[in-house]
mmCIF file of C-alpha atoms in Angstrom:
data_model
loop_
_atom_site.group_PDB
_atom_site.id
_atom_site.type_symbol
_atom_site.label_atom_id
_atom_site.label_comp_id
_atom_site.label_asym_id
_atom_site.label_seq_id
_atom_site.Cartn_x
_atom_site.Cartn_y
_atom_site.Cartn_z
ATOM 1 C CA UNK H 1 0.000 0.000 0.000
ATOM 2 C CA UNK H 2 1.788 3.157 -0.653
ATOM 3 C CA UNK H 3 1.439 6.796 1.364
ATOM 4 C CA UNK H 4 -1.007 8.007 -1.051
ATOM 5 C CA UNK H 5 -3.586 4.905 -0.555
ATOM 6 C CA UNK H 6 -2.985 4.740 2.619
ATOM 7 C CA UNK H 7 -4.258 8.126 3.551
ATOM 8 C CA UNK H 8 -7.702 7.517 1.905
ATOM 9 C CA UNK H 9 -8.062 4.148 3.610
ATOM 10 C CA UNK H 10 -7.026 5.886 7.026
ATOM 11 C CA UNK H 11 -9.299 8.741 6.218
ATOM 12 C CA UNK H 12 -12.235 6.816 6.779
ATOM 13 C CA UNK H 13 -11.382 5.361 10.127
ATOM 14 C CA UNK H 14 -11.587 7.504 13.585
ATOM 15 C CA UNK H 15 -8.537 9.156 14.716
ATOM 16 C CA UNK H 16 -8.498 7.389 17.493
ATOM 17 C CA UNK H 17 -8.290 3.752 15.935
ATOM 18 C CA UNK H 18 -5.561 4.621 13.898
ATOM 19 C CA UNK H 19 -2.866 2.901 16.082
ATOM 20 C CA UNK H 20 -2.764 -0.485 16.165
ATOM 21 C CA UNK H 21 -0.915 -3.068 14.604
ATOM 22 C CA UNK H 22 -2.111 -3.601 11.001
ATOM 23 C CA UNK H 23 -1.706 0.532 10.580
ATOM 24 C CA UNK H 24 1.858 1.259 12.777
ATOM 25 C CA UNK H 25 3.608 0.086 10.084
ATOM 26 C CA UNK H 26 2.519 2.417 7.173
ATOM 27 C CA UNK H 27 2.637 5.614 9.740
ATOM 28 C CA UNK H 28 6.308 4.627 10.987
ATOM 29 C CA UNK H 29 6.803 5.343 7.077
ATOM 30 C CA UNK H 30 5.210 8.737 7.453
ATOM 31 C CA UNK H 31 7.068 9.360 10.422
ATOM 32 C CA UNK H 32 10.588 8.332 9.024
ATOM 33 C CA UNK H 33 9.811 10.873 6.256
ATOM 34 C CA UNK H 34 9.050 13.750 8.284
ATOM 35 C CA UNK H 35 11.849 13.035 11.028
ATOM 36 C CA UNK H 36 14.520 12.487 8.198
ATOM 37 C CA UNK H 37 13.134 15.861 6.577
ATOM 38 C CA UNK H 38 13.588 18.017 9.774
ATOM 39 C CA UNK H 39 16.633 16.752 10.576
ATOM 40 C CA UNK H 40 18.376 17.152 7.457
ATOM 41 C CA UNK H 41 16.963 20.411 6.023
ATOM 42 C CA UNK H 42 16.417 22.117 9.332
ATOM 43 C CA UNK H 43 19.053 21.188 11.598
ATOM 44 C CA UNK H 44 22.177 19.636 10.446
ATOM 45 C CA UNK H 45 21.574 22.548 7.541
ATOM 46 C CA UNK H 46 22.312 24.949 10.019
ATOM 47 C CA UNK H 47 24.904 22.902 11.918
ATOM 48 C CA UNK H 48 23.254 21.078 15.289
ATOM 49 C CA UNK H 49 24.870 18.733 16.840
ATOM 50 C CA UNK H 50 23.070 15.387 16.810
ATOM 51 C CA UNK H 51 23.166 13.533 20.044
ATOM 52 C CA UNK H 52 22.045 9.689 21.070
ATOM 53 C CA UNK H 53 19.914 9.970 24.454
ATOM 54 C CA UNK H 54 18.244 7.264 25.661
ATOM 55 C CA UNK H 55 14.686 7.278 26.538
ATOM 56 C CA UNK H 56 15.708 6.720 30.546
ATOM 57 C CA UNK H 57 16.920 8.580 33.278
ATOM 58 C CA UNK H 58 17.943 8.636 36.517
ATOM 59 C CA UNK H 59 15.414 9.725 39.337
ATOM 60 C CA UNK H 60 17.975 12.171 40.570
ATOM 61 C CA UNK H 61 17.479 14.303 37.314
ATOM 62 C CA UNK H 62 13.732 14.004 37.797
ATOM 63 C CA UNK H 63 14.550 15.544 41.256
ATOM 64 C CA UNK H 64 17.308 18.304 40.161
ATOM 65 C CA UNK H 65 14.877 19.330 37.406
ATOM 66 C CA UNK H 66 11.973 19.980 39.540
ATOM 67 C CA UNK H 67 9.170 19.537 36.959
ATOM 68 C CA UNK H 68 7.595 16.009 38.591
ATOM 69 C CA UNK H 69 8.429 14.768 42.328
ATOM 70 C CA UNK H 70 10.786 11.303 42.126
ATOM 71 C CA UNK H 71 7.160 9.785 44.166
ATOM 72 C CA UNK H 72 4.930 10.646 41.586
ATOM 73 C CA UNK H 73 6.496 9.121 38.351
ATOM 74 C CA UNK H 74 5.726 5.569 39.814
ATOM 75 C CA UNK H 75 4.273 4.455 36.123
ATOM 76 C CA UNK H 76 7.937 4.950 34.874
ATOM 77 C CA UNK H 77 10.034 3.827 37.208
ATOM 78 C CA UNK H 78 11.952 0.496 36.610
ATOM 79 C CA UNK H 79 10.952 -0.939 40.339
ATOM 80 C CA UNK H 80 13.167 -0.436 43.085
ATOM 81 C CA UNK H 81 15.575 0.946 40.240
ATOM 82 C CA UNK H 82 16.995 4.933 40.171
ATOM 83 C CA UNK H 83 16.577 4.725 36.745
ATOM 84 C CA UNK H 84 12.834 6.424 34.808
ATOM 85 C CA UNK H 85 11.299 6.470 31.250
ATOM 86 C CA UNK H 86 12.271 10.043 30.477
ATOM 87 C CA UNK H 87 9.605 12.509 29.412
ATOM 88 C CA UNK H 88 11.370 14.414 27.291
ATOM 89 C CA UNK H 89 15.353 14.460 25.302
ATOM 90 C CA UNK H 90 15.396 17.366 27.504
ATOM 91 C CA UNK H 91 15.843 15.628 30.532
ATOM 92 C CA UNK H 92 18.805 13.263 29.155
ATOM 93 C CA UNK H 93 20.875 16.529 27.767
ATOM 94 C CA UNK H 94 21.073 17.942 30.959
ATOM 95 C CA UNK H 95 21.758 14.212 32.765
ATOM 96 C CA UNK H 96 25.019 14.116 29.487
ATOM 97 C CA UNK H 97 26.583 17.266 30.768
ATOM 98 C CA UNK H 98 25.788 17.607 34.394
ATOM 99 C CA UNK H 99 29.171 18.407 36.014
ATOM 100 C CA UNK H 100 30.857 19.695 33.066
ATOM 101 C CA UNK H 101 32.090 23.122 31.433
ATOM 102 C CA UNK H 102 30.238 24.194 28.370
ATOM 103 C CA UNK H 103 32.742 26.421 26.949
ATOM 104 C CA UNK H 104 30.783 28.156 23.625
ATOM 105 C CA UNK H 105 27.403 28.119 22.425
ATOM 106 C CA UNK H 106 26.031 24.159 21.959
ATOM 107 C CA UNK H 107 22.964 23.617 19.911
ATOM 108 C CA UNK H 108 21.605 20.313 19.605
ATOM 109 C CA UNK H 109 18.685 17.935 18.757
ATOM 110 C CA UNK H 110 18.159 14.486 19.696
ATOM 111 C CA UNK H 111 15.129 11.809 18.131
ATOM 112 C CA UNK H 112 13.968 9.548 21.270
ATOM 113 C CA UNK H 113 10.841 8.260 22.405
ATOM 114 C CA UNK H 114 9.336 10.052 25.286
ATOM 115 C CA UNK H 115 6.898 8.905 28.398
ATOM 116 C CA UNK H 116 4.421 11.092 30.376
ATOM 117 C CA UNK H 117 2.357 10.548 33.136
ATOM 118 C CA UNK H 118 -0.467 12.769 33.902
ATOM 119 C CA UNK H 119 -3.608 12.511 34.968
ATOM 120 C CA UNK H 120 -6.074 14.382 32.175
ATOM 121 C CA UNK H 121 -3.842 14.340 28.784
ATOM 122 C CA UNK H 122 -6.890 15.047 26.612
ATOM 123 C CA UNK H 123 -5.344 17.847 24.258
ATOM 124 C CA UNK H 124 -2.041 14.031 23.112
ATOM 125 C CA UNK H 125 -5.285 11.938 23.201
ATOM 126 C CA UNK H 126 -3.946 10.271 26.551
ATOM 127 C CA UNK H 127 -0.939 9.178 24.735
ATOM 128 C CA UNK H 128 1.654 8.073 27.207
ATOM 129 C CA UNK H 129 4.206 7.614 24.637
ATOM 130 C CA UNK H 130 5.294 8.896 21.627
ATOM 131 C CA UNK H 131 7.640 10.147 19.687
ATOM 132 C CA UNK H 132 9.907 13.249 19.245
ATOM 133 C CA UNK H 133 12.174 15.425 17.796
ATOM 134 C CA UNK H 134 13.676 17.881 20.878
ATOM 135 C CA UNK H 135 15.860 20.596 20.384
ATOM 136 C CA UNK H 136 18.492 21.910 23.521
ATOM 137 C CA UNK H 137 20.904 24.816 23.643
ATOM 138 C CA UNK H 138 23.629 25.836 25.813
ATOM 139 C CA UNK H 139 23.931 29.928 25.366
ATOM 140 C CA UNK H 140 26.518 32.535 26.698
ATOM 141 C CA UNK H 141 23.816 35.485 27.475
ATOM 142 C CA UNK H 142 19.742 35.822 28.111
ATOM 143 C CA UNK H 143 20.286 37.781 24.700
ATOM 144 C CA UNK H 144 21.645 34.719 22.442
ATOM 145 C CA UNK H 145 19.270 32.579 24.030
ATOM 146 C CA UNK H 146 15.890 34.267 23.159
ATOM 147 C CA UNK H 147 17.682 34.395 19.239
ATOM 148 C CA UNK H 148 17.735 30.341 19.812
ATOM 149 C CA UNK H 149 14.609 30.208 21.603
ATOM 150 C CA UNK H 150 12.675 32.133 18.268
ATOM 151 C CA UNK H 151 15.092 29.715 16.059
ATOM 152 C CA UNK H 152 13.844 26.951 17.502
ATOM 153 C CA UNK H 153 10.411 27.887 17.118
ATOM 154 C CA UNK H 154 10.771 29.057 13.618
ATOM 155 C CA UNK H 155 12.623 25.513 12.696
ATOM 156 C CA UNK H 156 9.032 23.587 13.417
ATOM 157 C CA UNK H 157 7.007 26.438 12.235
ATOM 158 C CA UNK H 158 8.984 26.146 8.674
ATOM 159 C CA UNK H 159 7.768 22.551 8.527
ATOM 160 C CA UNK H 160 4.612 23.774 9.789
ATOM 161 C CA UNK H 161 3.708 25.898 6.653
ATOM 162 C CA UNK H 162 5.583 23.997 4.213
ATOM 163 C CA UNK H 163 2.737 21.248 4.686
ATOM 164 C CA UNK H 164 0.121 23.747 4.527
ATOM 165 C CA UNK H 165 -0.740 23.000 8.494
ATOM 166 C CA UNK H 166 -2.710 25.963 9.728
ATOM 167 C CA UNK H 167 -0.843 27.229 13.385
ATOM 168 C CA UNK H 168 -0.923 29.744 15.801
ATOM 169 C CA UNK H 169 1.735 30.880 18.535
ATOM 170 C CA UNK H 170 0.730 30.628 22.237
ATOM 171 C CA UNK H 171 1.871 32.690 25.424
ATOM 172 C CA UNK H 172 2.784 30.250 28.266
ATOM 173 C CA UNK H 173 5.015 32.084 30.559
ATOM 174 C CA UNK H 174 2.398 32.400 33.310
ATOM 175 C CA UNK H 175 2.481 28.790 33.522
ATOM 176 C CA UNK H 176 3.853 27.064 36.909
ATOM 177 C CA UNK H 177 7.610 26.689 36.742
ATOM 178 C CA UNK H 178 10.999 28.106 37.292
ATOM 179 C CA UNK H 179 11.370 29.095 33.112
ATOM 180 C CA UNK H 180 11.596 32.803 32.539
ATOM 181 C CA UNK H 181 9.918 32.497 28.933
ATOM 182 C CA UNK H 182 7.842 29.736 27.572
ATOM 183 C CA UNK H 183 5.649 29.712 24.283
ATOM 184 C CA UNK H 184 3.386 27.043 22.676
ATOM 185 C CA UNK H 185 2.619 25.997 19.225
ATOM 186 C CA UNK H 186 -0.922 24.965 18.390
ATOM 187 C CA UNK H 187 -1.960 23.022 14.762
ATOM 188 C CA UNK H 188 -5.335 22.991 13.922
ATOM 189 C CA UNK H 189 -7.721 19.934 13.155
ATOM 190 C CA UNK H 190 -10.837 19.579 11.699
ATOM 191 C CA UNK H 191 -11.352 16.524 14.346
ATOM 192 C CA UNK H 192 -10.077 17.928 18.045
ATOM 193 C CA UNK H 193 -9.683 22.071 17.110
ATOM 194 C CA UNK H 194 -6.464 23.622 18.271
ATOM 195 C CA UNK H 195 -4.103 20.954 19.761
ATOM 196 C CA UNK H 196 -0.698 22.036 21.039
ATOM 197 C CA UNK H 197 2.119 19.999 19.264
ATOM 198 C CA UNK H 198 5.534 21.926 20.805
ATOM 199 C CA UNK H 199 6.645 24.033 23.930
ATOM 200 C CA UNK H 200 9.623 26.260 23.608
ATOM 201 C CA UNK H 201 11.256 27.466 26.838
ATOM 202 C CA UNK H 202 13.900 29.679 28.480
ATOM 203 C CA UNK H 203 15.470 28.612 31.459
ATOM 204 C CA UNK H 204 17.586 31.451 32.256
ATOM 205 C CA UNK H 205 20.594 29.755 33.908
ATOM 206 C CA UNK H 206 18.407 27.947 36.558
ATOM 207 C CA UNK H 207 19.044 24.419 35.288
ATOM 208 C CA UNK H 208 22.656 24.752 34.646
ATOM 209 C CA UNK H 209 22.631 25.990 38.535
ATOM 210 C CA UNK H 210 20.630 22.960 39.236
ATOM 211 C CA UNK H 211 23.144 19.882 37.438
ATOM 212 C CA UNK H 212 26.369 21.872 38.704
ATOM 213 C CA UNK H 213 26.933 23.024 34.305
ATOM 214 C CA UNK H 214 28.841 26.019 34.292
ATOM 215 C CA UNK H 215 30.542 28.408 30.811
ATOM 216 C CA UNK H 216 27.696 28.632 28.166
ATOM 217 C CA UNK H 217 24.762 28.563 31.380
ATOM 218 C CA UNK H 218 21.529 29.783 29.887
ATOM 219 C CA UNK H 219 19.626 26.757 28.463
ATOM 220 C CA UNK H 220 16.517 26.371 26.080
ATOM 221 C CA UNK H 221 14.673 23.518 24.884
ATOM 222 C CA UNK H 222 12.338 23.632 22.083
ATOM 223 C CA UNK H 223 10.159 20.693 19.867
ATOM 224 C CA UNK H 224 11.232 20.002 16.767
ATOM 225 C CA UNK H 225 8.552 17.845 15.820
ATOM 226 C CA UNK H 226 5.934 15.457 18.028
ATOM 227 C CA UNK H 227 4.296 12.580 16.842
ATOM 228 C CA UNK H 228 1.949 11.575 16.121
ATOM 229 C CA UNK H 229 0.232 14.600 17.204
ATOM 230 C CA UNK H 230 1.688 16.791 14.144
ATOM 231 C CA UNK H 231 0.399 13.901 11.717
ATOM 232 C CA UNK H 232 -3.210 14.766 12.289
ATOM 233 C CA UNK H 233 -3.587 17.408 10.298
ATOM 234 C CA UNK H 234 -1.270 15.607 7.314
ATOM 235 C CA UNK H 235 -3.936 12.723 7.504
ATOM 236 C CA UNK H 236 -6.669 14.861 7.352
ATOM 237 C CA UNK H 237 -5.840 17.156 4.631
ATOM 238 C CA UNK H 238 -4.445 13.708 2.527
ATOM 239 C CA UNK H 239 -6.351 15.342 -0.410
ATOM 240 C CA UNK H 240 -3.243 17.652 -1.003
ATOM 241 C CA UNK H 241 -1.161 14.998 -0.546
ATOM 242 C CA UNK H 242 0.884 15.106 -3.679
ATOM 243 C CA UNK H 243 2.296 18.107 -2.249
ATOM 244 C CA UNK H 244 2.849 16.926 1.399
ATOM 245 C CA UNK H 245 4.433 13.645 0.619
ATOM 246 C CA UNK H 246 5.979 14.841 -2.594
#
């Protein structure tokens, strides 16, 4: 069955049912295309540094990072184990280079899987795992960070509008945490409305104070691309697809 077939026949199925085992297959394709895509023409393009971080971490960088206490990520932990399905690449970076000197400006991207528990995840479809493309900088000043934080959220918003995916740009900064900026992206479906598919955040140099990093101190973490939340809109609009799949 190839991409173009495979869109109508998924077309006519709910959105929810599209995830089992006869269709993973077929969007694993999709997903290869798009991940391949991003990181070729919109990262190592502009020269990020790829890393490999694993989809675990240790409970002691659930703890430093202060976004979920170590006894409420039971769901992820491996038993008595330190050791937790990590909810986002973010997490690993800062594990990689706890301890050690950042000397210049480090932007990066990693592809992992990534686990979540919470208790209402309506807006992911209660989707505990899935999928995505994260990218992490290291910066010198609050000034070169905010350029990388607006990179980074131009980098998915290119892919965005080069598949004709309708999206809108979302103040989150009054949210609960210790950031000092944070912004949302939001696609639009015809199925669920306005579903947020990336979060782009300035740290200021709290969590290099927090893993003992020191040099390049201010950090940001963006999305590059989520799935299969950004896919929703691909599969619905599978009409145009001779332009989306190319």
């Amino acid at each position: 069955m190839n991409l173009l077939n495979f869109l109508n026949y998924v077309q006519r199925l709910p959105l929810k049912q599209m995830y089992n085992q006869k269709l993973s297959p077929a969007l694993s394709l999709i997903e290869r295309k798009y991940i391949i895509s991003f990181e070729d023409y919109l990262l190592n393009n502009k020269g990020y540094e790829y890393h490999s971080i694993p989809s675990t971490v240790s409970i002691d960088t659930y703890e430093r990072q202060g976004t979920v206490k170590a006894k409420n990520i039971s769901l992820v932990k491996f038993g008595n184990e330190n050791i937790a399905l990590a909810g986002s690449a973010e997490q690993g970076f800062l594990e990689k280079f706890q301890g050690k000197n950042v000397k210049s400006q480090k932007k990066m991207f990693a592809t992992n899987q990534c686990f979540r528990q919470e208790d209402s995840y309506e807006k992911n479809f209660r989707l505990f795992e899935f999928k995505k493309i994260e990218q992490f900088s290291f910066e010198k000043s609050k000034y070169e960070a905010l350029l990388t934080l607006f990179e980074f959220m131009e980098n998915t918003q290119k892919f965005l509008s080069s598949n004709y995916i309708e999206h809108r740009v979302i103040d989150q900064t009054e949210d609960e945490g210790y950031h000092e900026i944070k912004m949302d992206i939001e696609i639009e479906t015809k199925t669920f409305g306005w579903i947020e598919v990336g979060s782009y955040t300035y740290f200021g140099e709290e969590q290099s104070k927090r893993f003992n990093i020191t040099g390049a101190t201010h950090t940001v973490s963006g999305t590059g691309l989520a799935f299969p939340r950004v896919l929703i809109p691909i599969i619905e609009n599978h009409k145009d697809s001779k332009l989306i799949l190319g």
